[in-house]
mmCIF file of N, CA and C in Angstrom:
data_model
loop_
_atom_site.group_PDB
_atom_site.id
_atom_site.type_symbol
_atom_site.label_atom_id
_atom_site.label_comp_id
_atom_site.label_asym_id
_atom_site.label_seq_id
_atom_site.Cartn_x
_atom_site.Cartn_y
_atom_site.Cartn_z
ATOM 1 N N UNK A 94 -203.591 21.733 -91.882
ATOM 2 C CA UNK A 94 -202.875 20.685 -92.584
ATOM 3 C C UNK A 94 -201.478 20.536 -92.004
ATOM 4 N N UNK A 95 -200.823 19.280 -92.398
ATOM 5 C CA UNK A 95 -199.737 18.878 -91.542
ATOM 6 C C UNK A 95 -199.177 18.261 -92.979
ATOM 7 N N UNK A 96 -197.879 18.287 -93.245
ATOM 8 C CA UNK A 96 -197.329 17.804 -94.356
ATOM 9 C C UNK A 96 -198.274 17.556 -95.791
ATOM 10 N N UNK A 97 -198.851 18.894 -95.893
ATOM 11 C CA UNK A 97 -199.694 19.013 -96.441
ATOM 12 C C UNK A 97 -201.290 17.592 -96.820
ATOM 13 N N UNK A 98 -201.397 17.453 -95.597
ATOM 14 C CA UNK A 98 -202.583 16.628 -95.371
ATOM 15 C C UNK A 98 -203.522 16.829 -93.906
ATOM 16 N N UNK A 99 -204.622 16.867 -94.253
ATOM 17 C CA UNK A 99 -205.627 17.263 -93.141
ATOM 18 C C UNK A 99 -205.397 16.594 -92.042
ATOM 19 N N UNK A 100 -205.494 17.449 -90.696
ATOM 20 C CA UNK A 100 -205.401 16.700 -89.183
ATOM 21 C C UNK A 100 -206.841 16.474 -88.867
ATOM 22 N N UNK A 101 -206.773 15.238 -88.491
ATOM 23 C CA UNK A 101 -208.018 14.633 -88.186
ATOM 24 C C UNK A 101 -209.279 15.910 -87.809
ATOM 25 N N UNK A 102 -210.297 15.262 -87.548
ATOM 26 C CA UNK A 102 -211.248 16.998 -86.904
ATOM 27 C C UNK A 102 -210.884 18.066 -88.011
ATOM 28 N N UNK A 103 -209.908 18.117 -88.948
ATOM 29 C CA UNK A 103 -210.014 19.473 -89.297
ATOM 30 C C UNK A 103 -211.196 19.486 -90.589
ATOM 31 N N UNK A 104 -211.173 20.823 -91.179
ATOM 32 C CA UNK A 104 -211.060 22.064 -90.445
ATOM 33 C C UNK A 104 -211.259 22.199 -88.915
ATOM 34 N N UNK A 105 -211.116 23.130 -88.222
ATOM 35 C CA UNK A 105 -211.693 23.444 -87.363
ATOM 36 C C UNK A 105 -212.283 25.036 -87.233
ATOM 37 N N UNK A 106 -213.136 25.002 -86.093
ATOM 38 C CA UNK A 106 -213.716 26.311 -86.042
ATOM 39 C C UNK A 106 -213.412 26.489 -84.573
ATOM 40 N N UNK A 107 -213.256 28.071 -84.832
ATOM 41 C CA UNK A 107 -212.652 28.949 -83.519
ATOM 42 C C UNK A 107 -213.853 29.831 -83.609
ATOM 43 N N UNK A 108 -214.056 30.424 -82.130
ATOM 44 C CA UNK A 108 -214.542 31.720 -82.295
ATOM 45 C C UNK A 108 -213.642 33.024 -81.917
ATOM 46 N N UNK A 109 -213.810 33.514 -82.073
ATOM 47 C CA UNK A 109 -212.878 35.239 -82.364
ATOM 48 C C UNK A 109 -213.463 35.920 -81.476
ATOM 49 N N UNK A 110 -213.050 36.569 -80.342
ATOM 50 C CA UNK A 110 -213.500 37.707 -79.386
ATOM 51 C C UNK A 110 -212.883 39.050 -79.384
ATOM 52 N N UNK A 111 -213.519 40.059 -79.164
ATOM 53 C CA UNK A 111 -212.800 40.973 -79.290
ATOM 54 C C UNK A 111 -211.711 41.099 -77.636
ATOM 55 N N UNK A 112 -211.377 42.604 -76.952
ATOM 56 C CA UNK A 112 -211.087 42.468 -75.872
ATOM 57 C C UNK A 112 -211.924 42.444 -75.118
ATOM 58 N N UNK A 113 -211.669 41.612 -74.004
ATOM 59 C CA UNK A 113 -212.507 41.814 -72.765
ATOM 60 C C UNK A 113 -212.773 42.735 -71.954
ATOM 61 N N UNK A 114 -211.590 43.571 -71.804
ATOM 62 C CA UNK A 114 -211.083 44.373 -70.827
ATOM 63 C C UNK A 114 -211.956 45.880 -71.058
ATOM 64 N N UNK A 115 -213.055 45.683 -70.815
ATOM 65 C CA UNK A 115 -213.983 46.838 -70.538
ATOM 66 C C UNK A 115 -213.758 47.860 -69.833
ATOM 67 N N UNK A 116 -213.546 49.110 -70.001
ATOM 68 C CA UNK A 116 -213.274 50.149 -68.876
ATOM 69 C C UNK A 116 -214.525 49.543 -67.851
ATOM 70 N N UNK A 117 -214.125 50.411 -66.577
ATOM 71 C CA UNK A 117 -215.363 50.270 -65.405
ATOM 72 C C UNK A 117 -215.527 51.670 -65.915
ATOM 73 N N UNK A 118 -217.072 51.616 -65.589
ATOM 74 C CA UNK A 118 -217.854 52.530 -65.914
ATOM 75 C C UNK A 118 -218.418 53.374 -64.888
ATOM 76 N N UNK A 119 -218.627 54.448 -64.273
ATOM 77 C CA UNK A 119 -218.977 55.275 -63.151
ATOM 78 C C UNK A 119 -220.262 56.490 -63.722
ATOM 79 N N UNK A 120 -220.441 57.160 -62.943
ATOM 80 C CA UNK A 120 -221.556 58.261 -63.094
ATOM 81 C C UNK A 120 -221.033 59.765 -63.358
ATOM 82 N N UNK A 121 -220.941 60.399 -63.907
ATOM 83 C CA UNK A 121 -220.779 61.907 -63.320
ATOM 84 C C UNK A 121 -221.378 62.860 -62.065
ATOM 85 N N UNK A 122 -220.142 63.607 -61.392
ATOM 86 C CA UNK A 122 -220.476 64.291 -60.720
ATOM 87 C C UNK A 122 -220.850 63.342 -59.061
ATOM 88 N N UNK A 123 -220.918 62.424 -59.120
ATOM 89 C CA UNK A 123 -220.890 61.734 -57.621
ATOM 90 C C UNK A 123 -219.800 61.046 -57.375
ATOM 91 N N UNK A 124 -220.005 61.340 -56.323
ATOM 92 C CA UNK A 124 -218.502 60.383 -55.483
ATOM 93 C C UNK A 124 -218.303 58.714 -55.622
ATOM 94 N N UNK A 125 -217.055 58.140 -56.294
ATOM 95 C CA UNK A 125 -217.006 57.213 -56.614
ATOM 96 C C UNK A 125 -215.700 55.957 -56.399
ATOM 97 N N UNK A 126 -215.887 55.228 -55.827
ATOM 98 C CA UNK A 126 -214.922 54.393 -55.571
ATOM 99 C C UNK A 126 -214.635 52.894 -56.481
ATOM 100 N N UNK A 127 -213.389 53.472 -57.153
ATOM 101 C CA UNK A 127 -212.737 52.399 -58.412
ATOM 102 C C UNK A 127 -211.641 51.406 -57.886
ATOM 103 N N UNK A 128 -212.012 50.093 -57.772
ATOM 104 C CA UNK A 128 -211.139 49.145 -57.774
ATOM 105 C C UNK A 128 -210.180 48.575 -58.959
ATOM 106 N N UNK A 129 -208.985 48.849 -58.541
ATOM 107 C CA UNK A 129 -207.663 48.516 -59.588
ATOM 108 C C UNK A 129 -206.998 47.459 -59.190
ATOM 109 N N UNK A 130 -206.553 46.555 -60.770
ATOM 110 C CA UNK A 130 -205.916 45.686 -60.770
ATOM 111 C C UNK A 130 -204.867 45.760 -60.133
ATOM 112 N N UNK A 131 -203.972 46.168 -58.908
ATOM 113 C CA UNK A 131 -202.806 46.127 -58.795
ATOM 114 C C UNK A 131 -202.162 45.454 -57.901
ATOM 115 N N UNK A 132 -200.855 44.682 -58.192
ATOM 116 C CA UNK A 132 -200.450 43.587 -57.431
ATOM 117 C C UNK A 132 -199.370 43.869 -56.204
ATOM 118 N N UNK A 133 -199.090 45.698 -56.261
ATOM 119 C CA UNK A 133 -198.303 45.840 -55.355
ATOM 120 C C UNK A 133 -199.264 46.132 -53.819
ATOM 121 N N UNK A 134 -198.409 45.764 -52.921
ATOM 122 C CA UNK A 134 -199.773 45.970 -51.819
ATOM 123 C C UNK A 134 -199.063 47.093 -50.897
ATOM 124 N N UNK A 135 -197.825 47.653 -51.039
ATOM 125 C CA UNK A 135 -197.252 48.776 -50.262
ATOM 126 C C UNK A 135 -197.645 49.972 -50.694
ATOM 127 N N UNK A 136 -198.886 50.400 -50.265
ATOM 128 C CA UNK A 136 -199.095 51.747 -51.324
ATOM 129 C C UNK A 136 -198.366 53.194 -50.898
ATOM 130 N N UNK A 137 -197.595 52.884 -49.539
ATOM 131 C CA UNK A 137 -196.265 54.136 -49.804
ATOM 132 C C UNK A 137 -195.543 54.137 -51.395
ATOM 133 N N UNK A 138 -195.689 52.886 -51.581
ATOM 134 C CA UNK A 138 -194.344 52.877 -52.761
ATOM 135 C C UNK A 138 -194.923 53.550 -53.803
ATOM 136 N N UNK A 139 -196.391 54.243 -54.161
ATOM 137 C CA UNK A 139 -196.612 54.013 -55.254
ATOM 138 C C UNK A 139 -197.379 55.392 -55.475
ATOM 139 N N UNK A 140 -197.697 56.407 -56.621
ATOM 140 C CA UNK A 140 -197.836 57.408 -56.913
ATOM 141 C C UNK A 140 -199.033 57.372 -57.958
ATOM 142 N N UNK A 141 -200.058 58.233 -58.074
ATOM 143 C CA UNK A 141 -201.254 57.994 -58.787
ATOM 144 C C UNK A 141 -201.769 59.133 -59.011
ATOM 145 N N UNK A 142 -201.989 59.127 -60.584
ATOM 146 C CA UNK A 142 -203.130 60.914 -61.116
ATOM 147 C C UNK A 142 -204.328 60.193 -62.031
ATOM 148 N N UNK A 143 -204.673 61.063 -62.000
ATOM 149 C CA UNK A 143 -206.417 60.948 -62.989
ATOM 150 C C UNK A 143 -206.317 62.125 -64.140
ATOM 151 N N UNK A 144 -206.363 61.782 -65.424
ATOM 152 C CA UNK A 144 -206.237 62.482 -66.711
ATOM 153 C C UNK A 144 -207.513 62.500 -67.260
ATOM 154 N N UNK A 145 -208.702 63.864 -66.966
ATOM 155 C CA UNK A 145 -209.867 63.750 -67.419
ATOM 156 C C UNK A 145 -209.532 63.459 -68.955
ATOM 157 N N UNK A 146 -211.078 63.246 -69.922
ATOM 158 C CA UNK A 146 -210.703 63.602 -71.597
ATOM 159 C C UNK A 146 -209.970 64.933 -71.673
ATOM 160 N N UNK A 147 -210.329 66.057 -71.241
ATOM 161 C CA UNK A 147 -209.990 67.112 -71.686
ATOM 162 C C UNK A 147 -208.048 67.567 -71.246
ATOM 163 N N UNK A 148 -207.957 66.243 -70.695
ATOM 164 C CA UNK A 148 -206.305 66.813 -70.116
ATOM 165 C C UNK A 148 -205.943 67.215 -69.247
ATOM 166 N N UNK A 149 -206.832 67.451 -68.056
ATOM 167 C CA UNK A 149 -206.845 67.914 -66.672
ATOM 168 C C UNK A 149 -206.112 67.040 -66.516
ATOM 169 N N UNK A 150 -204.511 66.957 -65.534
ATOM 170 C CA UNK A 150 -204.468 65.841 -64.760
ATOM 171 C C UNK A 150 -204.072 66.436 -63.498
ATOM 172 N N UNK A 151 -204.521 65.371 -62.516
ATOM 173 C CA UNK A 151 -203.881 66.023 -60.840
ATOM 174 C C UNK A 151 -203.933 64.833 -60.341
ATOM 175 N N UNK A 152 -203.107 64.968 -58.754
ATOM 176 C CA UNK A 152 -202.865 63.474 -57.980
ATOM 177 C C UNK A 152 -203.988 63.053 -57.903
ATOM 178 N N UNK A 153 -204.007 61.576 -57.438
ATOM 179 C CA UNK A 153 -205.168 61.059 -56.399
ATOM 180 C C UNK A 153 -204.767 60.387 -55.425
ATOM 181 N N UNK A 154 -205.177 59.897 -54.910
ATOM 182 C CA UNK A 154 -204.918 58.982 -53.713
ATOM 183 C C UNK A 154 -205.105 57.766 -53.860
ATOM 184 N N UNK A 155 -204.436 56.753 -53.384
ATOM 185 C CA UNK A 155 -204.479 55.113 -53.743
ATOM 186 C C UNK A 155 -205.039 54.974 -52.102
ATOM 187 N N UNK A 156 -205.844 53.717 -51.912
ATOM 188 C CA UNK A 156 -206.586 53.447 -50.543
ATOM 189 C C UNK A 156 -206.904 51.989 -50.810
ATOM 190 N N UNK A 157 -206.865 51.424 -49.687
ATOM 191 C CA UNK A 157 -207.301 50.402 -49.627
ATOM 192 C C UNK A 157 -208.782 49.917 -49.773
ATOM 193 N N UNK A 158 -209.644 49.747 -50.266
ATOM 194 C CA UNK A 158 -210.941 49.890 -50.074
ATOM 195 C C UNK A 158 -211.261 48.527 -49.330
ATOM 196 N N UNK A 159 -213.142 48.512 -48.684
ATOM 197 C CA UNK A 159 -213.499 48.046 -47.912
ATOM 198 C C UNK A 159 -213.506 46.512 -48.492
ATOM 199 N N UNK A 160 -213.102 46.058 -50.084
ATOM 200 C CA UNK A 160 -213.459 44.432 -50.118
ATOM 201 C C UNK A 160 -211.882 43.719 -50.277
ATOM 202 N N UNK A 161 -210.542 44.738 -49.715
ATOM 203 C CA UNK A 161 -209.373 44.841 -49.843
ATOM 204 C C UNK A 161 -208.956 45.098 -50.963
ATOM 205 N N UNK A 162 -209.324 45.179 -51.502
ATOM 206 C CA UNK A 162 -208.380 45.939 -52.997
ATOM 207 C C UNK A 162 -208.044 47.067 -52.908
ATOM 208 N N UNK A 163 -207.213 47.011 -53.749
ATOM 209 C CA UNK A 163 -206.668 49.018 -53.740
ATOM 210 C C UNK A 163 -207.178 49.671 -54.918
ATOM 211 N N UNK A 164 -207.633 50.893 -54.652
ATOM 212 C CA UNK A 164 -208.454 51.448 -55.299
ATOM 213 C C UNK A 164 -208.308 52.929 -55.099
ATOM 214 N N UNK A 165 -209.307 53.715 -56.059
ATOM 215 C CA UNK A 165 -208.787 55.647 -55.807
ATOM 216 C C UNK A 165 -210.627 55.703 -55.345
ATOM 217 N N UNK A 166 -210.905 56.650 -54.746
ATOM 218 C CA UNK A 166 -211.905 57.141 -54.762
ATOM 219 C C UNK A 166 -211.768 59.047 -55.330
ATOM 220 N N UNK A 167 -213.138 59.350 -56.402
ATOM 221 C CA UNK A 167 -212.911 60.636 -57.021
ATOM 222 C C UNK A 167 -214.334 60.879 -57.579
ATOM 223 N N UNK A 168 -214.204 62.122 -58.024
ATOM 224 C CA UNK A 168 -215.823 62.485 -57.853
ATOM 225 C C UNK A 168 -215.499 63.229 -59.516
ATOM 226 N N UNK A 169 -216.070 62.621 -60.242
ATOM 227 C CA UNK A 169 -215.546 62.948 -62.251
ATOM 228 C C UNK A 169 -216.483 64.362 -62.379
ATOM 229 N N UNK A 170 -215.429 65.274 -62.808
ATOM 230 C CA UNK A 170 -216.577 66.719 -63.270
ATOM 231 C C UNK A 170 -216.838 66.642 -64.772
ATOM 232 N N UNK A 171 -215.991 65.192 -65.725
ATOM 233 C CA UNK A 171 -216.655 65.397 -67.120
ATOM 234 C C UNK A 171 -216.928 63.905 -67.339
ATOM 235 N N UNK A 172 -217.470 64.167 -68.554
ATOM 236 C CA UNK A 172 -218.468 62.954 -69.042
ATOM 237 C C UNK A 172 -216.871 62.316 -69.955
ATOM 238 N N UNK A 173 -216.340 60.894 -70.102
ATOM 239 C CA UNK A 173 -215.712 60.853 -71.063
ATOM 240 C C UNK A 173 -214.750 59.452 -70.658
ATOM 241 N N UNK A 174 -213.388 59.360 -71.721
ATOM 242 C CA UNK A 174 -212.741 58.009 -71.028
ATOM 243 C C UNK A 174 -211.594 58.994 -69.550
ATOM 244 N N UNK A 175 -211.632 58.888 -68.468
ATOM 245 C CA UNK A 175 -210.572 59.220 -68.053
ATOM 246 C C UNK A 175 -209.400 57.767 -68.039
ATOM 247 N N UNK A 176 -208.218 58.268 -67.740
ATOM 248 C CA UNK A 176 -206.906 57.240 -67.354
ATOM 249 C C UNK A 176 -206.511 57.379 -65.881
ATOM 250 N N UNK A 177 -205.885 56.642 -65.364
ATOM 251 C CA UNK A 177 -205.598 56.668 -64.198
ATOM 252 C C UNK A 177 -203.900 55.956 -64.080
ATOM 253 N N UNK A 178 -202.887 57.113 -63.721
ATOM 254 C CA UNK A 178 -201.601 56.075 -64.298
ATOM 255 C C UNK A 178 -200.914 55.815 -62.593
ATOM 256 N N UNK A 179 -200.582 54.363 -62.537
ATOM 257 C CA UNK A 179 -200.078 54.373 -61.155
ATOM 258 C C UNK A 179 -198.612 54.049 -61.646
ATOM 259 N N UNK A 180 -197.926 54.907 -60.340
ATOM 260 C CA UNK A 180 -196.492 54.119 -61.283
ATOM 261 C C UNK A 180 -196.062 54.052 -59.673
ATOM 262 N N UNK A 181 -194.715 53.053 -59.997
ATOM 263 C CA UNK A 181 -193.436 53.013 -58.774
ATOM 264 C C UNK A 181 -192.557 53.517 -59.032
ATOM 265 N N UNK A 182 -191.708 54.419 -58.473
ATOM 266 C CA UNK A 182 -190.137 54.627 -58.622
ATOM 267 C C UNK A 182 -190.451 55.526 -60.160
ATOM 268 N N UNK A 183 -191.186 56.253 -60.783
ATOM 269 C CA UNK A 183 -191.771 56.616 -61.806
ATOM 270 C C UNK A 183 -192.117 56.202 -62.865
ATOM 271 N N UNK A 184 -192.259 54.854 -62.677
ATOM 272 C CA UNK A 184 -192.240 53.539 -63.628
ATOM 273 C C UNK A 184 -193.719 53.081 -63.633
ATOM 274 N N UNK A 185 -194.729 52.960 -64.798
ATOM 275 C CA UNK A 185 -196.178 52.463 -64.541
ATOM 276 C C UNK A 185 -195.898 50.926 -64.060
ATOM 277 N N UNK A 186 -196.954 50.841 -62.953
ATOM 278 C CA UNK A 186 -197.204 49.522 -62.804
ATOM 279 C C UNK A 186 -197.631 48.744 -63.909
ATOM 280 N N UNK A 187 -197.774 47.527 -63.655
ATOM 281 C CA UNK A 187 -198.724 46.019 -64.779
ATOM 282 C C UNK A 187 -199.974 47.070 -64.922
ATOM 283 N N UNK A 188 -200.848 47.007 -66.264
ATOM 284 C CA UNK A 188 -202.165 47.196 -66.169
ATOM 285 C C UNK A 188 -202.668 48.880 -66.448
ATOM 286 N N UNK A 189 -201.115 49.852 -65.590
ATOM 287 C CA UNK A 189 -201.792 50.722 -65.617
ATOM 288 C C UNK A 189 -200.999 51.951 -66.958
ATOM 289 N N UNK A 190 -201.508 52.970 -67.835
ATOM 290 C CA UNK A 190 -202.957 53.844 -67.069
ATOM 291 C C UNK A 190 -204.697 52.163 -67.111
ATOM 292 N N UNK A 191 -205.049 52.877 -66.192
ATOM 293 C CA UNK A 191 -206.506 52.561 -66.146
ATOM 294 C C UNK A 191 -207.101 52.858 -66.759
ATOM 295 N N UNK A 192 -208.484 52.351 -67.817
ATOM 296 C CA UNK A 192 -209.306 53.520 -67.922
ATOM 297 C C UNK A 192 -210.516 53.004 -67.047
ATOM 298 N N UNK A 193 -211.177 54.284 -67.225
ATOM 299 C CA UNK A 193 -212.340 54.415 -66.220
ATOM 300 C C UNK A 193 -213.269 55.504 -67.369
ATOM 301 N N UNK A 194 -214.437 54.605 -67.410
ATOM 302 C CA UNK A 194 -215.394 55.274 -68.566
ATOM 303 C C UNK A 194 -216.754 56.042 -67.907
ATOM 304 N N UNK A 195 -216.676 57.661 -67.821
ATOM 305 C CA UNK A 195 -217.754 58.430 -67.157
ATOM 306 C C UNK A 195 -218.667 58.953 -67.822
ATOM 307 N N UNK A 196 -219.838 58.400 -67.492
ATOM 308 C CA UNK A 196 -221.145 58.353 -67.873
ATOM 309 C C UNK A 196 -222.162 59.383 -67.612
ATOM 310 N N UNK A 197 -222.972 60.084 -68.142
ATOM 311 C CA UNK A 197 -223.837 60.811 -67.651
ATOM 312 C C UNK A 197 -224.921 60.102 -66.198
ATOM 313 N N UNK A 198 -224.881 60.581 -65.151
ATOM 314 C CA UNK A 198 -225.710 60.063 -64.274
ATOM 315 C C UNK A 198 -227.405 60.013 -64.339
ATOM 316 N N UNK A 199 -227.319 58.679 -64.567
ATOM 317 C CA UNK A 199 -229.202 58.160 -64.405
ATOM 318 C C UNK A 199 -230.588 58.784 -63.800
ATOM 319 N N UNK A 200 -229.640 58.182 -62.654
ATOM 320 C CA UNK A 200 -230.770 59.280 -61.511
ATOM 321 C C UNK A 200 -230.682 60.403 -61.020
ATOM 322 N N UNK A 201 -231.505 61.168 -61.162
ATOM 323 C CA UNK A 201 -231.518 62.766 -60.708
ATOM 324 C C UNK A 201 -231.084 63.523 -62.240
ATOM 325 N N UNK A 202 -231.237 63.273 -63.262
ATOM 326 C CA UNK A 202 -230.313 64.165 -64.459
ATOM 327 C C UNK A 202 -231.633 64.651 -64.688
ATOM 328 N N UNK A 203 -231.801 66.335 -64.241
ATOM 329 C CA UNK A 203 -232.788 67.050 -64.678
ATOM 330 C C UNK A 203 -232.932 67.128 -65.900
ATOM 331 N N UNK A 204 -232.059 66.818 -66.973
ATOM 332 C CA UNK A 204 -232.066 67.374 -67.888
ATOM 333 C C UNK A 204 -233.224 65.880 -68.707
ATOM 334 N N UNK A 205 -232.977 65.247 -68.293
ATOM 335 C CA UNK A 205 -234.054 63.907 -68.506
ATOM 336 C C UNK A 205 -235.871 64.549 -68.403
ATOM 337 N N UNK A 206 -235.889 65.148 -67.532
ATOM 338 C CA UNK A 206 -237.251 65.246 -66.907
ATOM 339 C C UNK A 206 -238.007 66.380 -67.882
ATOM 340 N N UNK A 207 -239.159 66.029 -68.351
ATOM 341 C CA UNK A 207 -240.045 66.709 -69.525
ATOM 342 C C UNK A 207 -241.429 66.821 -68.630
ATOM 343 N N UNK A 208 -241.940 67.950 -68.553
ATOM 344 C CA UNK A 208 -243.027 68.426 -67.525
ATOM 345 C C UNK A 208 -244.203 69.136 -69.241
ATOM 346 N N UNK A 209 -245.071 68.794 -68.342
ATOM 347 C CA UNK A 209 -246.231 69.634 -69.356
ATOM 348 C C UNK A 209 -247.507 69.511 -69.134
ATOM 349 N N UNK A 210 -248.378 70.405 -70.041
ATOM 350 C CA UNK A 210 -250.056 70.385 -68.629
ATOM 351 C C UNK A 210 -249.891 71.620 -68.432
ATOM 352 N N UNK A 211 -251.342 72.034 -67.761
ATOM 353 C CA UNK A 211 -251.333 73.601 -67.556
ATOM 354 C C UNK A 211 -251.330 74.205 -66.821
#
């Protein structure tokens, strides 16, 4: 309403979304290469760790990957959300921490496989 009288079309209807912004999702235990939003392209300038769930954190390495983006490659030893914080000058970049959501791996998870027969 507009001076308390209806605007043409109204009501109207919206729809409501939640966020978009889905962690990327990876496997456990294999080697994995994560592409990040980031707009700086000097990656001297810039400093990067990985914070499993449990609080582990240690460096990683920022790289250019093969479709040009910059990205970490890392191989997850737990199942869970990790973060990934890039900063400059000790300052987080736009975007980051990251998350990155690690999944139990599909193929090969013995623990999947049920045998029986005599």
């Amino acid at each position: 309403k507009f001076a308390d009288r209806h605007i043409p079309g109204s009501p109207f209807k919206a729809k409501i979304v939640g966020d978009q912004r889905k962690p990327q999702q990876v496997p456990v235990g294999a080697a994995n290469e994560v592409s990040l939003k980031i707009a700086e392209q000097d990656l001297s300038l810039l400093q990067a760790s990985i914070k499993s769930p449990t609080g582990h954190e240690e460096p990683c390495l920022l790289k250019r990957l093969s479709n040009g983006h910059i990205g970490i490659s890392f191989t997850p030893r737990e199942v869970g959300e990790h973060l990934v914080s890039v900063k400059k000058n000790g300052r987080h970049v736009a975007n980051s921490p990251f998350k990155i959501l690690v999944g139990q791996q599909e193929i090969g998870d013995a623990r999947k496989v049920k045998v029986s027969g005599a």
